[in-house]
Backbone as CSV, one residue per row, in Angstrom:
resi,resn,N_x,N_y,N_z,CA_x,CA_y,CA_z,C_x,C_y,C_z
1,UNK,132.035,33.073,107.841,131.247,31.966,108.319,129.974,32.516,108.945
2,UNK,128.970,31.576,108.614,127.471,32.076,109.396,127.835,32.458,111.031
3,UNK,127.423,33.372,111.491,127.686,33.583,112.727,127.032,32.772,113.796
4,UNK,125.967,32.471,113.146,125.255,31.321,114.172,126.058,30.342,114.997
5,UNK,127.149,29.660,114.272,127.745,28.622,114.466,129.327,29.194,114.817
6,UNK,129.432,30.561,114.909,130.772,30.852,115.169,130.758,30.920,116.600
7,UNK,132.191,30.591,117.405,131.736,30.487,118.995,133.072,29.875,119.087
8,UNK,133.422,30.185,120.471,134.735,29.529,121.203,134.896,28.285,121.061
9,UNK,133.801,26.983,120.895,133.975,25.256,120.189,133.968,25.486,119.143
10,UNK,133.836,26.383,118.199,134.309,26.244,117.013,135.532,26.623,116.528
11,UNK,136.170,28.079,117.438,137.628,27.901,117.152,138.364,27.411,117.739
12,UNK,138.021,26.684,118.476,139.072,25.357,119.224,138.995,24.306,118.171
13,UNK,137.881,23.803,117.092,138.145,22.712,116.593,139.047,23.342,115.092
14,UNK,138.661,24.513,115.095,139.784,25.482,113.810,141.158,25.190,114.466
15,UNK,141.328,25.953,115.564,142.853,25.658,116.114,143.329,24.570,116.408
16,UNK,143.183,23.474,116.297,143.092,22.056,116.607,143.736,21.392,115.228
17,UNK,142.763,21.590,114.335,142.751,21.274,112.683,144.584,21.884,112.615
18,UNK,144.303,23.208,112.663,146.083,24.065,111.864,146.804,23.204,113.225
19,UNK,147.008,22.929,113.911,147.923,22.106,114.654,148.415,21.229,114.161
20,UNK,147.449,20.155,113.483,147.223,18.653,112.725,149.195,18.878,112.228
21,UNK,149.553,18.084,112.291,151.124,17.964,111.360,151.270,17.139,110.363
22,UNK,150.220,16.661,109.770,150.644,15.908,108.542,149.441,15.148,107.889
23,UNK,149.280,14.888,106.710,147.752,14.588,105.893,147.281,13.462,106.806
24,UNK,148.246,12.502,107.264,147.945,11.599,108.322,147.304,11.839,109.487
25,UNK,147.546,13.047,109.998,146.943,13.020,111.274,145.369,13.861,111.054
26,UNK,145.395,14.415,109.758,144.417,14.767,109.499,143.181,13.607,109.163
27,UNK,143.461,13.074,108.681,143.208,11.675,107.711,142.170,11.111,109.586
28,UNK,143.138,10.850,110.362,142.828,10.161,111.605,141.721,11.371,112.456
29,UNK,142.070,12.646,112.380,140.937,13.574,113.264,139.147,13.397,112.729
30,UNK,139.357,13.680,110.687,138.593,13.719,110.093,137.896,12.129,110.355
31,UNK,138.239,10.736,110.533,137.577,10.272,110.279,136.770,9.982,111.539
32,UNK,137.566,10.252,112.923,136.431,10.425,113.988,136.014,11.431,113.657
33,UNK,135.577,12.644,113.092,135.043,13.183,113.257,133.610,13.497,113.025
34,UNK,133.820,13.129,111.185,132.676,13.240,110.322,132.361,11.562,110.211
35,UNK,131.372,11.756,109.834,130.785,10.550,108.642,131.282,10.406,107.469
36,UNK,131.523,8.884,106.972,131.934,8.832,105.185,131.448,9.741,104.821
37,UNK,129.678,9.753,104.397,129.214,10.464,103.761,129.430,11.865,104.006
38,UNK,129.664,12.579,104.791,130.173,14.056,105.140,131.295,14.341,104.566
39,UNK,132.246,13.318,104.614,133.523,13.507,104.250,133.650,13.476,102.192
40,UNK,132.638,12.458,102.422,132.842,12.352,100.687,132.128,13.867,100.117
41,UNK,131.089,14.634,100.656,131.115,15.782,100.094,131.557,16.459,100.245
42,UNK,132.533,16.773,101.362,133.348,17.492,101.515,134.004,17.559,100.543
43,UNK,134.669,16.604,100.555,135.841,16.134,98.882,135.481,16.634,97.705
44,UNK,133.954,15.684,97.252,133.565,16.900,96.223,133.397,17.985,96.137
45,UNK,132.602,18.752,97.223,132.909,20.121,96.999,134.354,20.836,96.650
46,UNK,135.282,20.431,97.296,136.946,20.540,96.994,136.878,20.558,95.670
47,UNK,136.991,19.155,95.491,137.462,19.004,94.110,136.411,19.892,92.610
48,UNK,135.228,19.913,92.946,134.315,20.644,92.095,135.113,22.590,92.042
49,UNK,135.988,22.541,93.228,136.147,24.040,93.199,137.670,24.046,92.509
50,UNK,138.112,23.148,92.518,139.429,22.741,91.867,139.465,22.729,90.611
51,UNK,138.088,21.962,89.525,137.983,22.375,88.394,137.258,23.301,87.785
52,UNK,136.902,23.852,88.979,136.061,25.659,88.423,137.123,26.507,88.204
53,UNK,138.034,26.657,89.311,138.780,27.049,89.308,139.498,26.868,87.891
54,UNK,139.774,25.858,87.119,140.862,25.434,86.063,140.478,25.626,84.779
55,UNK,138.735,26.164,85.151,138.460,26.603,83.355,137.215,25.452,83.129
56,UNK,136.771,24.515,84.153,136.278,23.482,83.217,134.677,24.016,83.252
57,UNK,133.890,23.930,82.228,132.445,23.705,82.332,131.775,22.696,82.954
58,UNK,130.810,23.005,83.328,129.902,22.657,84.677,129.337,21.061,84.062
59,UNK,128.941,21.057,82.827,128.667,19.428,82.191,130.087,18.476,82.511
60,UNK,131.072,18.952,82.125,132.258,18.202,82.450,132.260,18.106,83.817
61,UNK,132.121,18.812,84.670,132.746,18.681,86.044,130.997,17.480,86.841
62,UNK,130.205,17.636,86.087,129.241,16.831,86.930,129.602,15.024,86.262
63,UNK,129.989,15.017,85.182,130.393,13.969,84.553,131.749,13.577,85.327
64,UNK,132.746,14.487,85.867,133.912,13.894,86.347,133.949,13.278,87.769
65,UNK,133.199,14.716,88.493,132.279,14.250,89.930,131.311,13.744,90.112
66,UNK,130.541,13.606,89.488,129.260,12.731,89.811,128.683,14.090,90.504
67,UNK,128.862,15.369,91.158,128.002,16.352,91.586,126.965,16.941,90.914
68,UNK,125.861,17.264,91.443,124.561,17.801,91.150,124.818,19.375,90.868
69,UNK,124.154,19.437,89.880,124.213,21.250,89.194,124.090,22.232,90.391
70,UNK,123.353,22.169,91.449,123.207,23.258,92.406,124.426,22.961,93.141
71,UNK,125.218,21.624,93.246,126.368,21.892,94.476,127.499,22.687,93.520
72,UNK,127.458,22.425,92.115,128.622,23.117,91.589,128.446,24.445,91.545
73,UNK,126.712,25.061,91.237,126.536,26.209,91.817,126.315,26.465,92.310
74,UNK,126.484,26.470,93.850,126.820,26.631,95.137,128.557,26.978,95.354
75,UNK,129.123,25.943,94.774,130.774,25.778,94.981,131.073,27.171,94.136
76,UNK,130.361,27.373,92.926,131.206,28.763,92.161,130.211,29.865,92.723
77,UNK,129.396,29.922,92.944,128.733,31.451,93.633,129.837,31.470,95.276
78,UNK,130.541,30.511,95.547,130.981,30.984,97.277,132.523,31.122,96.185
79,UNK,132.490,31.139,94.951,134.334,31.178,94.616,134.240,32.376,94.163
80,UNK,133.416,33.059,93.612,133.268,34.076,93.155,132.487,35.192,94.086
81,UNK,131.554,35.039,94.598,131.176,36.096,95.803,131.534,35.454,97.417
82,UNK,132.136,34.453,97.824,132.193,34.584,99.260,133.348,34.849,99.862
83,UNK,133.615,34.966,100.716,134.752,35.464,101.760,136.585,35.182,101.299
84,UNK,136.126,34.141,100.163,137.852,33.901,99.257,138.467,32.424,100.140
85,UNK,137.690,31.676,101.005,138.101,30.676,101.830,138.745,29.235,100.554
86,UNK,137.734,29.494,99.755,138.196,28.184,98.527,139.262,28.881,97.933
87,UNK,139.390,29.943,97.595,140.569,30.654,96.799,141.924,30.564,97.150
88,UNK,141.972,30.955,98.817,142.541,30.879,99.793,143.290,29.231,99.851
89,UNK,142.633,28.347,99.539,143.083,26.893,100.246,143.552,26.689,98.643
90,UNK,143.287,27.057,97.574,143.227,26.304,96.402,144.639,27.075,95.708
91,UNK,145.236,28.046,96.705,146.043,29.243,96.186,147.707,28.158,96.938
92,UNK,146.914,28.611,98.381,147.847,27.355,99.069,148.576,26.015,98.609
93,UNK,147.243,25.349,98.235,147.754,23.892,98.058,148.450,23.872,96.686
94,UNK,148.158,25.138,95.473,148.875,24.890,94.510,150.261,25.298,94.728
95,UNK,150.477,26.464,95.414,151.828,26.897,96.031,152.915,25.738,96.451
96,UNK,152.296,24.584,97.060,152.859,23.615,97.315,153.386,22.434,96.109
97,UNK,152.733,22.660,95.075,152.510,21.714,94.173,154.239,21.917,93.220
């Protein structure tokens, strides 16, 4: 993470989040937290890294998401060169699946 923004209120709202016990209570933190609109890109970004991840080409995935060519490349330059945080969550949640 940019260091700018790294700081003791930020891992209190990290440690806060892994506390959360269930999509519900997440569901309820996230929506005081963010804005629709924050939240809905959030999502897309997710989901844009969900079908990078699965093989799909970048015309398909702007047609499925409605996302703009730089957020999908944005989403695959941080899947492929950044710190492994999407890899990490996308490794997880399939583990569960």
């Amino acid at each position: 993470m940019n260091n700018s923004i790294r700081d003791e209120n930020m891992d209190k709202l990290f440690e806060a989040i892994l506390k959360l016990e269930s999509v519900e209570e997440c569901y309820d933190l996230f929506d005081d937290l963010c804005t629709v609109s924050e939240l809905l890109a959030i999502k897309q970004r997710f989901w844009v890294a969900r079908l990078l991840s699965a093989g799909y080409i970048y015309t398909d995935i702007v047609e499925m998401t409605g996302a703009s060519t730089a957020t999908i490349s944005r989403v695959n330059r941080c899947l492929n060169y950044g710190k492994g945080g999407y890899r990490k969550a996308l490794e997880r949640v399939k583990e569960e699946e």
